Tab-separated table of C-alpha atoms and ligand atoms in Angstrom:
chain	number	residue	atom	x	y	z
A	1	UNK	CA	-0.131	0.254	0.044
A	2	UNK	CA	1.379	3.259	-0.941
A	3	UNK	CA	0.810	5.635	1.425
A	4	UNK	CA	-0.778	9.660	-0.277
A	5	UNK	CA	-1.956	12.678	1.238
A	6	UNK	CA	-4.887	15.104	-0.981
A	7	UNK	CA	-2.970	17.913	-0.970
A	8	UNK	CA	-5.594	21.654	-3.120
A	9	UNK	CA	-1.832	23.547	-3.537
A	10	UNK	CA	-0.394	26.542	-2.927
A	11	UNK	CA	-1.893	29.114	-1.489
A	12	UNK	CA	-5.666	27.105	-1.887
A	13	UNK	CA	-5.084	24.693	1.100
A	14	UNK	CA	-4.766	25.561	4.838
A	15	UNK	CA	-2.309	22.512	5.395
A	16	UNK	CA	1.315	22.753	4.101
A	17	UNK	CA	3.659	20.430	2.328
A	18	UNK	CA	5.762	20.964	5.386
A	19	UNK	CA	3.437	19.542	7.945
A	20	UNK	CA	2.437	16.522	5.455
A	21	UNK	CA	6.176	15.581	4.511
A	22	UNK	CA	5.763	14.919	8.959
A	23	UNK	CA	3.368	12.189	8.839
A	24	UNK	CA	4.358	8.200	8.705
A	25	UNK	CA	4.999	6.672	5.368
A	26	UNK	CA	3.606	9.379	3.178
A	27	UNK	CA	5.437	8.762	0.022
A	28	UNK	CA	2.888	11.420	-2.556
A	29	UNK	CA	0.617	14.039	-2.800
A	30	UNK	CA	-2.669	13.523	-4.012
A	31	UNK	CA	-3.428	16.777	-6.502
A	32	UNK	CA	-5.475	18.522	-9.471
A	33	UNK	CA	-5.391	21.680	-11.478
A	34	UNK	CA	-8.312	23.192	-9.139
A	35	UNK	CA	-8.861	26.194	-11.579
A	36	UNK	CA	-9.037	24.484	-14.415
A	37	UNK	CA	-12.927	24.049	-15.902
A	38	UNK	CA	-14.421	20.786	-16.246
A	39	UNK	CA	-13.495	19.912	-20.043
A	40	UNK	CA	-10.475	21.790	-20.461
A	41	UNK	CA	-6.814	21.337	-21.467
A	42	UNK	CA	-4.582	21.231	-18.461
A	43	UNK	CA	-1.689	23.690	-19.432
A	44	UNK	CA	1.497	21.490	-18.737
A	45	UNK	CA	3.323	24.693	-17.308
A	46	UNK	CA	0.707	24.034	-14.331
A	47	UNK	CA	1.221	20.962	-14.301
A	48	UNK	CA	4.952	21.258	-14.252
A	49	UNK	CA	4.529	23.609	-11.222
A	50	UNK	CA	2.692	21.139	-9.131
A	51	UNK	CA	5.370	18.503	-9.460
A	52	UNK	CA	8.167	20.838	-8.647
A	53	UNK	CA	6.178	21.939	-5.416
A	54	UNK	CA	6.187	18.576	-4.758
A	55	UNK	CA	9.042	17.639	-5.537
A	56	UNK	CA	10.754	20.163	-3.094
A	57	UNK	CA	9.487	17.812	-0.485
A	58	UNK	CA	9.950	15.255	-1.582
A	59	UNK	CA	6.912	13.633	-2.614
A	60	UNK	CA	5.691	12.166	-6.182
A	61	UNK	CA	2.779	13.378	-7.790
A	62	UNK	CA	1.428	10.230	-8.863
A	63	UNK	CA	-1.883	9.947	-8.447
A	64	UNK	CA	-3.784	13.056	-9.715
A	65	UNK	CA	-8.018	13.536	-8.132
A	66	UNK	CA	-9.250	14.549	-10.119
A	67	UNK	CA	-9.439	15.453	-13.999
A	68	UNK	CA	-13.871	16.337	-14.032
A	69	UNK	CA	-15.989	14.752	-16.745
A	70	UNK	CA	-17.786	17.774	-18.654
A	71	UNK	CA	-21.808	17.313	-18.132
A	72	UNK	CA	-22.199	17.180	-22.001
A	73	UNK	CA	-20.087	13.975	-21.795
A	74	UNK	CA	-22.363	12.653	-19.019
A	75	UNK	CA	-25.720	14.265	-20.348
A	76	UNK	CA	-24.329	12.565	-24.073
A	77	UNK	CA	-24.339	15.483	-26.457
A	78	UNK	CA	-22.725	15.498	-29.388
A	79	UNK	CA	-20.726	18.631	-28.297
A	80	UNK	CA	-19.059	15.914	-26.105
A	81	UNK	CA	-16.594	14.498	-27.993
A	82	UNK	CA	-14.664	18.191	-28.347
A	83	UNK	CA	-14.148	17.595	-24.387
A	84	UNK	CA	-13.108	13.441	-24.865
A	85	UNK	CA	-10.274	14.956	-26.994
A	86	UNK	CA	-8.927	17.817	-24.224
A	87	UNK	CA	-9.501	14.707	-21.684
A	88	UNK	CA	-7.171	12.310	-23.849
A	89	UNK	CA	-4.595	15.539	-24.186
A	90	UNK	CA	-4.943	16.321	-20.369
A	91	UNK	CA	-3.927	12.368	-20.068
A	92	UNK	CA	-1.194	12.022	-22.664
A	93	UNK	CA	-0.008	15.622	-20.891
A	94	UNK	CA	0.277	13.894	-16.993
A	95	UNK	CA	1.735	10.791	-18.267
A	96	UNK	CA	4.704	12.580	-19.416
A	97	UNK	CA	5.809	13.819	-16.145
A	98	UNK	CA	4.730	10.173	-14.543
A	99	UNK	CA	1.058	10.228	-13.357
A	100	UNK	CA	0.214	6.391	-12.795
A	101	UNK	CA	-3.133	6.846	-11.579
A	102	UNK	CA	-6.627	9.887	-12.379
A	103	UNK	CA	-9.405	9.374	-10.566
A	104	UNK	CA	-12.671	10.855	-11.956
A	105	UNK	CA	-16.335	10.750	-11.439
A	106	UNK	CA	-19.539	10.072	-13.333
A	107	UNK	CA	-22.293	12.059	-10.913
A	108	UNK	CA	-24.466	14.435	-12.352
A	109	UNK	CA	-24.176	17.675	-11.922
A	110	UNK	CA	-22.766	17.723	-8.314
A	111	UNK	CA	-19.774	15.818	-6.362
A	112	UNK	CA	-20.083	14.776	-3.259
A	113	UNK	CA	-23.379	15.662	-1.076
A	114	UNK	CA	-24.094	16.956	2.819
A	115	UNK	CA	-26.940	18.826	4.489
A	116	UNK	CA	-24.140	20.659	7.250
A	117	UNK	CA	-20.310	21.010	7.067
A	118	UNK	CA	-19.912	21.198	10.661
A	119	UNK	CA	-21.886	18.263	12.309
A	120	UNK	CA	-20.578	18.166	15.566
A	121	UNK	CA	-20.111	15.403	17.273
A	122	UNK	CA	-20.239	14.571	21.279
A	123	UNK	CA	-16.416	14.846	21.771
A	124	UNK	CA	-16.928	18.946	20.366
A	125	UNK	CA	-15.264	18.378	16.980
A	126	UNK	CA	-16.898	18.722	13.482
A	127	UNK	CA	-17.403	16.641	10.469
A	128	UNK	CA	-19.561	16.416	6.978
A	129	UNK	CA	-23.186	15.203	7.587
A	130	UNK	CA	-25.849	13.802	5.450
A	131	UNK	CA	-30.047	14.564	6.714
A	132	UNK	CA	-31.398	12.332	4.428
A	133	UNK	CA	-35.332	13.710	5.129
A	134	UNK	CA	-33.842	16.976	4.051
A	135	UNK	CA	-32.613	15.772	0.477
A	136	UNK	CA	-35.548	13.517	0.045
A	137	UNK	CA	-37.680	16.710	0.577
A	138	UNK	CA	-36.286	18.716	-1.635
A	139	UNK	CA	-37.438	20.135	-4.917
A	140	UNK	CA	-33.767	21.515	-6.395
A	141	UNK	CA	-35.647	23.821	-8.911
A	142	UNK	CA	-37.919	25.394	-5.937
A	143	UNK	CA	-34.359	25.551	-3.502
A	144	UNK	CA	-32.630	26.968	-6.313
A	145	UNK	CA	-35.460	29.980	-6.532
A	146	UNK	CA	-35.273	29.921	-2.894
A	147	UNK	CA	-31.425	30.909	-2.378
A	148	UNK	CA	-31.801	33.136	-4.898
A	149	UNK	CA	-34.089	35.257	-3.156
A	150	UNK	CA	-32.748	34.172	0.600
A	151	UNK	CA	-28.419	33.739	-0.224
A	152	UNK	CA	-28.604	33.028	3.542
A	153	UNK	CA	-29.614	29.097	2.904
A	154	UNK	CA	-27.904	27.151	1.002
A	155	UNK	CA	-26.225	23.897	0.822
A	156	UNK	CA	-22.516	22.916	-0.235
A	157	UNK	CA	-22.382	22.424	-3.409
A	158	UNK	CA	-25.148	25.491	-3.796
A	159	UNK	CA	-23.217	28.823	-4.116
A	160	UNK	CA	-25.083	31.693	-5.342
A	161	UNK	CA	-22.482	31.622	-7.854
A	162	UNK	CA	-23.527	27.676	-9.417
A	163	UNK	CA	-27.322	28.574	-9.321
A	164	UNK	CA	-27.382	30.161	-12.454
A	165	UNK	CA	-26.219	26.734	-14.143
A	166	UNK	CA	-27.755	24.562	-11.572
A	167	UNK	CA	-31.214	25.016	-13.085
A	168	UNK	CA	-30.596	24.640	-17.032
A	169	UNK	CA	-28.595	21.352	-15.627
A	170	UNK	CA	-31.433	20.053	-13.933
A	171	UNK	CA	-33.822	20.790	-16.549
A	172	UNK	CA	-30.989	19.317	-19.251
A	173	UNK	CA	-30.982	15.832	-17.019
A	174	UNK	CA	-35.204	15.900	-16.534
A	175	UNK	CA	-35.047	12.935	-18.951
A	176	UNK	CA	-31.659	11.009	-18.446
A	177	UNK	CA	-32.533	7.686	-16.960
A	178	UNK	CA	-29.442	5.477	-15.502
A	179	UNK	CA	-29.340	3.224	-18.842
A	180	UNK	CA	-28.508	6.800	-20.922
A	181	UNK	CA	-25.907	7.444	-18.011
A	182	UNK	CA	-24.512	3.809	-18.305
A	183	UNK	CA	-24.627	4.310	-22.602
A	184	UNK	CA	-22.865	7.515	-22.328
A	185	UNK	CA	-20.155	6.186	-19.641
A	186	UNK	CA	-19.098	3.215	-21.759
A	187	UNK	CA	-19.201	5.838	-24.538
A	188	UNK	CA	-16.902	7.716	-22.955
A	189	UNK	CA	-14.829	4.886	-21.694
A	190	UNK	CA	-14.755	3.255	-25.100
A	191	UNK	CA	-12.284	6.503	-25.883
A	192	UNK	CA	-10.231	7.239	-22.557
A	193	UNK	CA	-9.010	3.818	-21.984
A	194	UNK	CA	-6.964	3.006	-24.949
A	195	UNK	CA	-5.193	6.287	-24.285
A	196	UNK	CA	-4.590	5.682	-20.884
A	197	UNK	CA	-3.108	2.116	-21.917
A	198	UNK	CA	-0.888	3.484	-24.148
A	199	UNK	CA	0.071	6.610	-21.328
A	200	UNK	CA	0.505	3.886	-18.668
A	201	UNK	CA	-2.039	5.780	-16.224
A	202	UNK	CA	-5.213	3.453	-14.665
A	203	UNK	CA	-8.343	5.397	-14.750
A	204	UNK	CA	-9.884	5.309	-11.279
A	205	UNK	CA	-13.550	6.167	-11.173
A	206	UNK	CA	-14.869	7.677	-8.016
A	207	UNK	CA	-18.115	5.264	-6.484
A	208	UNK	CA	-21.297	8.106	-5.981
A	209	UNK	CA	-21.272	9.571	-2.899
A	210	UNK	CA	-23.925	9.095	-1.373
A	211	UNK	CA	-24.726	6.067	-3.205
A	212	UNK	CA	-27.599	6.807	-4.750
A	213	UNK	CA	-29.841	9.168	-6.902
A	214	UNK	CA	-30.111	12.405	-5.540
A	215	UNK	CA	-32.459	15.660	-6.490
A	216	UNK	CA	-34.124	13.086	-8.887
A	217	UNK	CA	-30.681	13.075	-11.082
A	218	UNK	CA	-29.612	9.109	-11.787
A	219	UNK	CA	-26.840	7.950	-10.306
A	220	UNK	CA	-25.061	4.364	-11.126
A	221	UNK	CA	-21.680	3.424	-9.290
A	222	UNK	CA	-23.364	2.331	-6.319
A	223	UNK	CA	-22.947	-1.165	-5.258
A	224	UNK	CA	-21.234	-4.727	-6.202
A	225	UNK	CA	-23.378	-5.377	-9.168
A	226	UNK	CA	-22.902	-1.770	-10.747
A	227	UNK	CA	-19.111	-1.950	-10.054
A	228	UNK	CA	-18.992	-5.329	-11.725
A	229	UNK	CA	-21.057	-3.768	-14.526
A	230	UNK	CA	-18.804	-1.112	-14.593
A	231	UNK	CA	-15.479	-3.175	-15.283
A	232	UNK	CA	-16.918	-4.743	-17.772
A	233	UNK	CA	-18.271	-1.881	-20.025
A	234	UNK	CA	-14.326	-1.758	-21.372
A	235	UNK	CA	-12.482	-4.765	-19.822
A	236	UNK	CA	-8.709	-3.756	-19.323
A	237	UNK	CA	-6.470	-3.524	-16.338
A	238	UNK	CA	-6.909	0.009	-16.948
A	239	UNK	CA	-10.145	0.243	-16.315
A	240	UNK	CA	-10.334	0.660	-12.546
A	241	UNK	CA	-11.556	1.867	-9.407
A	242	UNK	CA	-11.023	4.437	-6.783
A	243	UNK	CA	-12.378	2.552	-3.927
A	244	UNK	CA	-13.734	5.047	-1.472
A	245	UNK	CA	-15.253	3.390	1.670
A	246	UNK	CA	-17.245	6.459	3.117
A	247	UNK	CA	-19.098	6.652	-0.385
A	248	UNK	CA	-19.992	3.125	-0.610
A	249	UNK	CA	-20.530	2.451	3.177
A	250	UNK	CA	-23.206	5.208	3.395
A	251	UNK	CA	-25.572	2.238	2.280
A	252	UNK	CA	-25.289	-0.319	4.756
A	253	UNK	CA	-26.149	-2.979	2.619
A	254	UNK	CA	-22.382	-2.292	1.171
A	255	UNK	CA	-20.129	-4.798	2.166
A	256	UNK	CA	-16.821	-2.654	1.778
A	257	UNK	CA	-14.268	-5.657	3.212
A	258	UNK	CA	-16.089	-7.740	0.625
A	259	UNK	CA	-15.189	-5.607	-1.743
A	260	UNK	CA	-12.436	-5.072	-2.012
A	261	UNK	CA	-11.778	-8.574	-2.041
A	262	UNK	CA	-13.838	-8.602	-4.991
A	263	UNK	CA	-12.397	-6.415	-6.949
A	264	UNK	CA	-8.333	-5.834	-5.354
A	265	UNK	CA	-6.865	-6.207	-8.373
A	266	UNK	CA	-8.927	-3.131	-10.336
A	267	UNK	CA	-8.403	-0.898	-7.267
A	268	UNK	CA	-5.887	1.374	-8.202
A	269	UNK	CA	-6.520	3.738	-5.335
A	270	UNK	CA	-8.263	2.690	-1.596
A	271	UNK	CA	-9.720	6.088	0.058
A	272	UNK	CA	-10.327	5.095	3.548
A	273	UNK	CA	-12.671	6.349	5.952
A	274	UNK	CA	-15.757	5.553	8.189
A	275	UNK	CA	-19.433	6.784	8.793
A	276	UNK	CA	-21.598	5.911	11.467
A	277	UNK	CA	-24.672	5.093	9.460
A	278	UNK	CA	-28.409	6.034	11.783
A	279	UNK	CA	-31.285	4.442	11.870
A	280	UNK	CA	-33.267	7.144	9.317
A	281	UNK	CA	-30.260	6.707	6.967
A	282	UNK	CA	-28.874	9.637	8.066
A	283	UNK	CA	-24.859	9.465	8.089
A	284	UNK	CA	-21.960	11.455	9.616
A	285	UNK	CA	-18.118	11.322	9.127
A	286	UNK	CA	-16.448	10.118	12.485
A	287	UNK	CA	-12.696	8.844	12.954
A	288	UNK	CA	-11.053	6.018	11.485
A	289	UNK	CA	-11.626	3.900	14.453
A	290	UNK	CA	-13.977	0.921	13.588
A	291	UNK	CA	-15.669	1.242	16.573
A	292	UNK	CA	-16.543	5.353	15.930
A	293	UNK	CA	-18.378	4.284	13.258
A	294	UNK	CA	-20.927	1.607	10.934
A	295	UNK	CA	-17.588	0.241	8.546
A	296	UNK	CA	-15.285	-2.550	9.585
A	297	UNK	CA	-12.129	-0.567	9.120
A	298	UNK	CA	-10.064	-3.311	10.813
A	299	UNK	CA	-11.770	-5.570	7.651
A	300	UNK	CA	-11.265	-2.844	5.270
A	301	UNK	CA	-7.631	-2.991	5.371
A	302	UNK	CA	-7.551	-6.243	6.272
A	303	UNK	CA	-8.763	-7.321	3.018
A	304	UNK	CA	-6.172	-4.648	1.077
A	305	UNK	CA	-3.175	-7.262	3.137
A	306	UNK	CA	-4.884	-10.194	2.282
A	307	UNK	CA	-4.895	-9.127	-1.588
A	308	UNK	CA	-1.329	-7.297	-1.314
A	309	UNK	CA	-2.648	-4.363	-1.879
A	310	UNK	CA	0.338	-2.227	-3.976
A	311	UNK	CA	-2.249	0.450	-4.971
A	312	UNK	CA	-2.198	4.401	-3.686
A	313	UNK	CA	-4.721	5.049	-0.448
A	314	UNK	CA	-5.292	8.043	1.155
A	315	UNK	CA	-7.057	8.189	4.198
A	316	UNK	CA	-9.752	10.211	2.685
A	317	UNK	CA	-11.638	13.045	4.875
A	318	UNK	CA	-11.459	13.778	8.712
A	319	UNK	CA	-13.413	15.476	11.070
A	320	UNK	CA	-12.593	19.108	11.867
A	321	UNK	CA	-10.524	18.884	15.849
A	322	UNK	CA	-7.974	20.999	18.031
A	323	UNK	CA	-9.775	23.896	16.250
A	324	UNK	CA	-8.396	23.342	13.035
A	325	UNK	CA	-9.605	25.824	10.349
A	326	UNK	CA	-9.267	24.019	7.131
A	327	UNK	CA	-11.406	22.941	3.975
A	328	UNK	CA	-14.899	21.100	5.102
A	329	UNK	CA	-12.897	17.686	5.480
A	330	UNK	CA	-9.579	17.975	4.725
A	331	UNK	CA	-7.853	19.393	7.695
A	332	UNK	CA	-4.195	18.167	8.683
A	333	UNK	CA	-4.743	16.796	12.286
A	334	UNK	CA	-7.520	13.684	11.921
A	335	UNK	CA	-6.475	12.117	8.887
A	336	UNK	CA	-2.887	12.580	10.012
A	337	UNK	CA	-4.728	10.765	12.397
A	338	UNK	CA	-6.973	8.544	10.244
A	339	UNK	CA	-3.551	7.511	8.542
A	340	UNK	CA	-1.553	6.351	11.846
A	341	UNK	CA	-4.832	3.484	12.536
A	342	UNK	CA	-4.093	2.143	8.599
A	343	UNK	CA	-0.631	2.033	9.434
A	344	UNK	CA	-1.231	0.344	12.982
A	345	UNK	CA	-3.333	-2.420	11.322
A	346	UNK	CA	-0.884	-2.634	8.232
A	347	UNK	CA	2.098	-2.890	10.378
A	348	UNK	CA	0.374	-5.555	13.114
A	349	UNK	CA	-0.705	-7.490	10.004
A	350	UNK	CA	2.552	-8.030	7.999
A	351	UNK	CA	4.275	-8.880	11.473
A	352	UNK	CA	1.971	-12.155	12.034
A	353	UNK	CA	2.449	-12.666	8.474
A	354	UNK	CA	6.374	-12.214	9.247
A	355	UNK	CA	5.529	-14.368	11.858
A	356	UNK	CA	3.630	-17.340	10.006
A	357	UNK	CA	5.891	-17.864	7.448
B	401	DNO	C1	-14.301	14.395	-1.434
B	401	DNO	C2	-13.601	13.530	-2.373
B	401	DNO	C3	-14.258	13.124	-4.432
B	401	DNO	C4	-13.927	13.236	-5.493
B	401	DNO	C5	-14.488	13.252	-6.670
B	401	DNO	C6	-13.517	12.785	-7.952
B	401	DNO	O1	-13.853	14.156	-0.776
B	401	DNO	O2	-13.482	11.605	-2.070
B	401	DNO	O3	-14.646	15.063	-4.048
B	401	DNO	O4	-12.465	13.626	-5.347
B	401	DNO	O5	-15.991	12.327	-6.162
B	401	DNO	O6	-13.207	12.511	-8.990
């Protein structure tokens, strides 16, 4: 397992490379050009600049998260081809600086969805929270109008500057079914994966977070059957998964250890974090420790270990602790604690394995 840590870039992250360097066993940063709009070709100078910054601290830049997919590709519009061409050019450029894995997602309109970015936990820390009834009973267009009138009432990802785009996007997706989305994803993969193969870059799709339809939008990367279907769309060792325990794990029917065991050779990137699921389906992000949440993180790490996982892993989100001011879910402290928990499990398993042999 090769440990990496997400870093949003100089001036864009409260965490510094100097700090990340002091977390045991982190060999690379997970990065992206966050100011590049989806669909555009990434400029080489900017790519090289991140590489230079990372290498100054001894980090590799093997993992990019994410090269975002333009909505026209997900919608299957005729304009998609030019965005797919740009995507291919970006893959080629990233290969030139040694990138090995590109994480992306195929969620319509929104990436991850939460209703509260700072839910207070019993111990005084705060964490990302999802309230099912709030999302289920919401008419998105109604909400768009409501926010336009009262900017104090908002949701993560619904910032006023996105509002105008939101209503037209909801309109565009009105008749798009899950099967349409599968179809559009296959079209995208059939073009992208051959380029990834030639350039030795694994394309690792991130599951939908949460793994069910939100606001009536279709979502398909949600459970074991669908992961199987996804991997067969283009059956190549370069068509891979980012197996995110916290995203898939928000549905108690998803057994993450089982998924790791089934898909191990196609997992290029592991996101490891815990969530506590309540009886009504709400969930909150917790510390990584197994007993703090609903996911058996020990079994998940064990599943990777059993499979001699040599891919990349990151601690994913953390709580906000010790009064840290940071990007939601992306503080230094709790993610560093998460890494030490993962290493604790991993090193113990390594030692037992050596003693047994
Ligand atoms: C959340 C992340 C996601 C992920 C994208 C991948 O913190 O795991 O935003 O980066 O879904 O494209």
